[in-house]
Coordinates of C-alpha atoms in Angstrom, one line a residue:
M1 CA 77.4 198.7 101.6
A2 CA 80.7 200.5 100.7
E3 CA 81.4 201.1 97.0
I4 CA 84.3 199.0 95.6
V5 CA 86.8 201.3 93.8
P6 CA 88.6 200.1 90.7
S7 CA 92.0 200.6 92.3
G8 CA 91.4 198.1 95.0
L9 CA 91.9 200.7 97.8
A10 CA 89.2 201.9 100.1
P11 CA 87.9 205.4 99.0
H12 CA 89.7 207.3 101.8
L13 CA 93.0 205.6 101.0
E14 CA 92.6 206.2 97.3
Q15 CA 92.1 209.9 98.0
E16 CA 95.2 209.9 100.2
V17 CA 97.3 208.5 97.3
R18 CA 95.9 211.2 95.0
D19 CA 96.9 213.9 97.5
Q20 CA 100.5 212.6 97.9
P21 CA 103.2 214.7 96.2
V22 CA 104.8 213.2 93.1
G23 CA 107.4 210.7 94.1
M24 CA 106.0 209.7 97.4
A25 CA 104.7 206.4 96.0
D26 CA 108.3 205.2 95.5
G27 CA 109.4 206.1 99.1
P28 CA 111.5 203.0 99.8
R29 CA 113.5 203.4 96.6
K30 CA 114.1 207.1 97.3
R31 CA 115.3 206.2 100.8
D32 CA 117.7 203.6 99.4
R33 CA 119.1 206.2 96.9
D34 CA 119.5 208.7 99.7
G35 CA 121.2 206.1 101.9
L36 CA 123.6 205.3 99.1
R37 CA 124.4 209.0 98.5
R38 CA 125.0 209.5 102.2
T39 CA 127.3 206.4 102.3
A40 CA 129.2 207.5 99.3
A41 CA 129.6 211.0 100.8
Y42 CA 130.8 209.5 104.1
V43 CA 133.4 207.2 102.4
G44 CA 134.5 210.1 100.1
Q45 CA 135.1 212.3 103.1
R46 CA 137.1 209.7 104.9
L47 CA 139.2 209.0 101.8
L48 CA 139.8 212.7 101.2
G49 CA 140.8 213.1 104.9
A50 CA 143.2 210.2 104.7
A51 CA 144.8 211.6 101.4
V52 CA 145.2 215.1 103.0
S53 CA 146.8 213.6 106.1
L54 CA 149.2 211.5 104.0
L55 CA 150.2 214.6 101.9
A56 CA 150.8 216.5 105.1
V57 CA 153.0 213.6 106.4
I58 CA 155.1 213.7 103.2
F59 CA 155.7 217.4 103.5
T60 CA 156.5 217.1 107.2
S61 CA 158.9 214.2 106.7
F62 CA 161.0 216.2 104.3
F63 CA 161.4 219.4 106.3
L64 CA 161.3 217.9 109.8
F65 CA 164.5 215.9 109.3
R66 CA 166.3 218.8 107.7
I67 CA 166.3 220.6 111.1
V68 CA 167.9 217.6 112.9
P69 CA 171.4 218.6 113.9
G70 CA 174.2 216.8 112.0
D71 CA 175.9 216.8 108.6
P72 CA 175.5 213.4 106.8
V73 CA 178.7 213.9 104.9
R74 CA 180.7 214.8 108.0
V75 CA 179.3 211.9 110.0
M76 CA 180.1 209.4 107.2
T77 CA 183.6 210.6 106.8
H78 CA 184.3 211.0 110.5
G79 CA 187.7 209.5 111.4
R80 CA 188.9 209.2 107.8
P81 CA 191.4 211.5 106.0
V82 CA 189.3 213.1 103.3
T83 CA 189.8 216.3 101.4
I84 CA 187.3 219.1 100.9
E85 CA 187.0 218.1 97.2
Q86 CA 186.0 214.5 98.3
K87 CA 183.4 215.9 100.7
E88 CA 182.0 218.0 98.0
A89 CA 181.9 215.1 95.6
L90 CA 180.1 213.0 98.2
A91 CA 177.5 215.9 98.7
R92 CA 176.9 216.0 95.0
E93 CA 176.4 212.2 94.9
F94 CA 173.7 212.4 97.6
G95 CA 172.2 215.5 96.0
L96 CA 172.8 217.6 99.1
D97 CA 174.4 220.4 97.1
K98 CA 171.1 221.2 95.3
P99 CA 168.7 223.9 96.4
L100 CA 166.2 222.8 99.0
L101 CA 163.2 223.2 96.7
E102 CA 164.8 221.1 94.0
Q103 CA 165.6 218.4 96.6
F104 CA 161.9 218.5 97.8
V105 CA 160.5 218.2 94.3
S106 CA 162.8 215.2 93.6
Y107 CA 161.8 213.6 96.9
L108 CA 158.1 214.2 96.2
L109 CA 158.2 212.6 92.8
G110 CA 160.1 209.7 94.2
V111 CA 157.5 209.1 96.9
L112 CA 154.7 209.2 94.4
R113 CA 156.5 206.3 92.6
F114 CA 157.1 204.5 95.9
D115 CA 160.8 205.2 95.5
F116 CA 162.3 206.6 98.7
G117 CA 165.8 206.8 97.3
E118 CA 169.0 205.1 98.5
S119 CA 170.4 205.1 102.0
F120 CA 173.4 207.3 102.7
Q121 CA 174.9 204.8 105.1
Y122 CA 174.3 201.5 103.2
N123 CA 174.1 202.6 99.6
R124 CA 171.0 200.5 99.1
P125 CA 167.4 201.3 98.2
V126 CA 165.4 202.2 101.2
L127 CA 162.4 200.0 100.2
S128 CA 164.7 196.9 99.9
M129 CA 166.0 197.5 103.5
V130 CA 162.4 198.0 104.8
G131 CA 161.4 194.7 103.2
E132 CA 164.3 192.9 105.0
R133 CA 163.5 194.4 108.4
L134 CA 159.7 194.2 108.2
G135 CA 159.5 190.5 109.3
P136 CA 161.1 191.0 112.8
T137 CA 158.9 194.1 113.4
L138 CA 155.7 192.3 112.4
L139 CA 156.6 189.4 114.7
L140 CA 157.3 191.6 117.7
V141 CA 154.4 194.1 117.1
G142 CA 151.9 191.4 116.0
A143 CA 152.6 189.2 119.0
S144 CA 152.5 192.2 121.4
L145 CA 149.2 193.4 119.9
I146 CA 147.5 190.0 120.3
V147 CA 148.8 189.4 123.8
S148 CA 148.0 192.9 125.1
T149 CA 144.5 192.9 123.5
L150 CA 143.5 189.6 125.0
L151 CA 145.0 190.4 128.4
G152 CA 143.5 193.9 128.5
F153 CA 140.1 192.6 127.3
W154 CA 139.9 189.8 129.9
L155 CA 141.0 192.0 132.8
G156 CA 138.7 194.8 131.7
V157 CA 135.7 192.5 131.6
Q158 CA 136.5 191.0 135.0
G159 CA 137.2 194.4 136.5
A160 CA 133.9 195.9 135.3
W161 CA 131.8 192.9 136.2
K162 CA 133.2 193.0 139.8
H163 CA 134.0 196.7 139.9
G164 CA 135.2 198.0 143.2
S165 CA 136.6 194.6 144.3
T166 CA 140.2 194.2 145.5
A167 CA 141.2 192.4 142.3
D168 CA 139.7 195.3 140.2
R169 CA 141.6 198.0 142.2
V170 CA 144.9 196.1 142.1
N171 CA 144.7 195.3 138.3
T172 CA 143.7 198.8 137.4
G173 CA 146.4 200.3 139.6
V174 CA 149.1 198.0 138.2
A175 CA 148.0 198.7 134.6
L176 CA 147.9 202.4 135.0
T177 CA 151.3 202.4 136.6
L178 CA 152.9 200.4 133.8
W179 CA 151.1 202.6 131.2
S180 CA 152.9 205.6 132.7
V181 CA 156.3 204.0 132.6
P182 CA 158.6 204.9 129.6
S183 CA 159.1 201.7 127.5
F184 CA 162.9 202.1 127.2
W185 CA 163.2 202.5 130.9
L186 CA 161.1 199.4 131.6
G187 CA 163.1 197.5 129.0
L188 CA 166.4 198.4 130.7
I189 CA 165.0 197.3 134.1
L190 CA 164.0 193.9 132.6
I191 CA 167.4 193.5 131.0
V192 CA 169.2 194.2 134.3
V193 CA 166.9 191.9 136.3
F194 CA 166.1 189.0 134.0
G195 CA 169.0 189.2 131.5
S196 CA 172.2 190.3 133.2
G197 CA 171.0 189.4 136.8
L198 CA 169.2 186.1 136.7
G199 CA 170.4 185.1 133.2
W200 CA 167.0 183.7 132.2
F201 CA 166.7 185.5 128.8
P202 CA 169.0 187.0 126.2
T203 CA 169.5 190.7 126.4
S204 CA 169.8 191.6 122.7
G205 CA 169.4 190.3 119.2
M206 CA 166.8 188.1 117.6
K207 CA 168.6 184.7 117.4
T208 CA 171.8 182.9 118.3
P209 CA 174.2 182.5 115.3
G210 CA 174.6 178.9 114.1
V211 CA 171.2 177.6 115.5
E212 CA 169.1 176.0 112.8
G213 CA 165.8 174.1 112.4
F214 CA 163.2 173.8 115.2
A215 CA 165.9 174.9 117.7
A216 CA 166.0 178.3 115.8
V217 CA 162.2 178.8 116.4
V218 CA 162.7 178.1 120.1
D219 CA 165.7 180.4 120.1
I220 CA 163.8 183.3 118.5
A221 CA 160.9 182.8 121.0
H222 CA 163.5 182.9 123.8
H223 CA 164.9 186.2 122.5
L224 CA 161.4 187.6 122.0
V225 CA 160.3 187.3 125.6
L226 CA 161.8 190.5 127.1
P227 CA 160.9 192.9 124.3
L228 CA 157.4 191.4 124.1
V229 CA 156.8 191.8 127.8
T230 CA 158.0 195.4 127.6
L231 CA 155.6 196.3 124.8
V232 CA 152.7 194.4 126.3
A233 CA 153.2 196.0 129.7
V234 CA 153.0 199.6 128.4
V235 CA 150.0 198.9 126.0
Y236 CA 147.5 196.5 127.6
A237 CA 146.2 199.1 130.1
Q238 CA 144.5 201.0 127.2
Y239 CA 142.4 198.0 126.3
L240 CA 141.7 197.3 130.0
M241 CA 140.5 200.8 130.7
V242 CA 138.4 201.1 127.5
M243 CA 136.8 197.7 127.9
R244 CA 136.1 198.3 131.6
S245 CA 134.5 201.7 131.0
S246 CA 132.4 200.5 128.1
L247 CA 131.1 197.5 130.0
L248 CA 130.3 199.6 133.1
D249 CA 128.1 201.8 130.8
E250 CA 126.3 198.7 129.5
M251 CA 125.7 197.2 133.0
G252 CA 123.1 199.8 133.8
S253 CA 121.0 199.0 130.7
D254 CA 117.4 197.8 130.9
Y255 CA 118.0 194.8 128.5
L256 CA 120.4 193.2 131.1
V257 CA 117.6 193.5 133.7
T258 CA 115.2 191.8 131.2
A259 CA 117.8 189.1 130.5
R260 CA 118.1 188.3 134.2
A261 CA 114.3 188.4 134.6
K262 CA 114.1 185.6 132.0
G263 CA 116.2 183.4 134.2
L264 CA 119.6 183.6 132.5
R265 CA 122.6 183.0 134.7
D266 CA 124.9 185.9 135.5
S267 CA 127.7 184.4 133.3
E268 CA 125.3 184.1 130.4
V269 CA 124.1 187.7 130.8
K270 CA 127.7 188.8 130.7
R271 CA 128.8 186.6 127.8
R272 CA 125.8 186.8 125.5
H273 CA 124.5 190.3 126.1
A274 CA 126.7 192.7 127.9
V275 CA 130.2 192.0 126.5
P276 CA 129.2 191.9 122.8
N277 CA 127.6 195.4 123.1
A278 CA 130.6 196.7 124.9
L279 CA 133.2 195.5 122.4
L280 CA 132.9 198.3 119.8
P281 CA 135.2 200.9 121.4
T282 CA 137.8 198.2 122.0
M283 CA 137.7 197.1 118.4
T284 CA 138.2 200.6 117.2
L285 CA 141.1 201.0 119.6
I286 CA 142.8 197.9 118.2
F287 CA 142.9 199.3 114.7
I288 CA 144.1 202.7 115.8
N289 CA 146.8 201.1 118.0
V290 CA 148.3 199.0 115.2
G291 CA 150.0 202.1 113.8
F292 CA 151.0 203.6 117.1
V293 CA 152.6 200.4 118.3
L294 CA 154.9 200.6 115.3
F295 CA 156.2 203.9 116.6
G296 CA 156.5 202.5 120.2
A297 CA 158.6 199.6 118.8
V298 CA 161.3 202.1 117.8
L299 CA 162.5 202.5 121.4
V300 CA 162.0 198.8 122.4
E301 CA 163.8 197.5 119.3
T302 CA 166.7 199.9 120.0
V303 CA 167.0 198.9 123.6
F304 CA 167.0 195.1 122.8
S305 CA 168.9 195.5 119.5
W306 CA 165.9 193.8 117.8
P307 CA 166.7 193.9 114.0
G308 CA 163.4 195.5 112.9
L309 CA 162.2 198.7 111.4
G310 CA 162.4 200.6 114.7
K311 CA 166.1 199.9 115.1
L312 CA 166.7 200.8 111.5
F313 CA 165.0 204.1 112.1
Y314 CA 167.2 204.8 115.1
E315 CA 170.3 203.9 113.0
G316 CA 169.2 206.3 110.3
L317 CA 168.4 209.1 112.7
S318 CA 171.9 209.0 114.3
V319 CA 173.6 210.0 111.0
P320 CA 171.1 211.5 109.9
D321 CA 170.4 209.2 106.9
L322 CA 167.8 211.4 105.3
P323 CA 166.3 209.0 102.7
L324 CA 166.1 206.2 105.3
V325 CA 164.4 208.2 108.1
Q326 CA 162.1 210.0 105.6
G327 CA 161.0 206.7 104.1
L328 CA 160.4 205.0 107.5
F329 CA 158.5 208.1 108.8
V330 CA 156.2 208.0 105.8
I331 CA 155.6 204.2 106.2
F332 CA 154.9 204.4 109.9
S333 CA 152.6 207.4 109.5
A334 CA 150.8 205.8 106.5
T335 CA 150.1 202.7 108.6
V336 CA 148.5 204.9 111.3
I337 CA 146.4 206.7 108.6
L338 CA 145.4 203.4 106.9
M339 CA 144.3 201.8 110.2
N340 CA 142.3 204.9 111.2
L341 CA 140.6 204.8 107.7
I342 CA 139.7 201.1 108.1
S343 CA 138.4 201.8 111.6
D344 CA 136.2 204.7 110.3
L345 CA 134.8 202.6 107.4
L346 CA 134.1 199.6 109.6
Y347 CA 132.5 201.5 112.5
P348 CA 129.1 202.0 110.7
V349 CA 129.1 198.4 109.5
I350 CA 129.6 197.1 113.1
D351 CA 127.3 199.6 114.8
P352 CA 124.1 200.5 112.8
R353 CA 123.4 203.4 115.2
V354 CA 126.2 205.5 113.6
R355 CA 125.5 204.7 109.9
P356 CA 125.3 207.8 107.7

């Protein structure tokens, strides 16, 4: 009969515990601490990378627009009889007569206080103008992001599940063709055909003056159609291709064979097993594209005279209105950096396989 040891363990287990190095007994707690350290290091690296990227954007935004051809004072006084003394006074007012390094230090300190200065053209704070133009851009970009994501996601799933079919080849070909088309060129074609030609939609602006109430909502939606179609047409192919490729990779997995062997219908295998596992790359792309769609809206808003941040950026660039274009460039770039950061932080949460 085996001897009962005081510890409650069998003799061979008690000996194994004695032979373990110090600290092995609290293995789970040590693993938790290591996991927290790795997570903290991962988050710290991503935050540091975002901060460095943002700093590089601030430096770039200042010097990049200094090499743009054009003299702000000459452009703003064009066609008006002004003396040399008046031009020099105007340059002093804008701070353009100061050394470049002094201008940069002043700009950098302003950005750190979220103060991008005053617009040369409008004599108003840049942040105030950004706040006024933000709504139209969010409406256009937000609507295009939702429509392009849903359209690309649905077509990607259908194409992958019936890959090689006529519908798959046609949808993929059309999407890739539209993806390669410049957005401003497509916008001009839509204006010529559906605006000036058929007269179905307005060709510019966001609303008709004098329209109020619910009619104003319908009027804005009417004005939104052509710029929205332009943005969606050049963006949805990315979601289609990523979703299609991701789902094709999943379709060869063993767990789908097992699901079918259990008697699940084909539609249930797709909806409950294949699609959820193929969603991750598309989700990442959505976050990344939020910022890039803002840049893409510059051309579309300019073509359709949509009164958003993109059109404001174009107006500033034509002078050049340095505080305005610098501020908008930093805001656009910061949005891209922020979306990338959120994507990086959410990725390990959504997919445990890539957790640090």
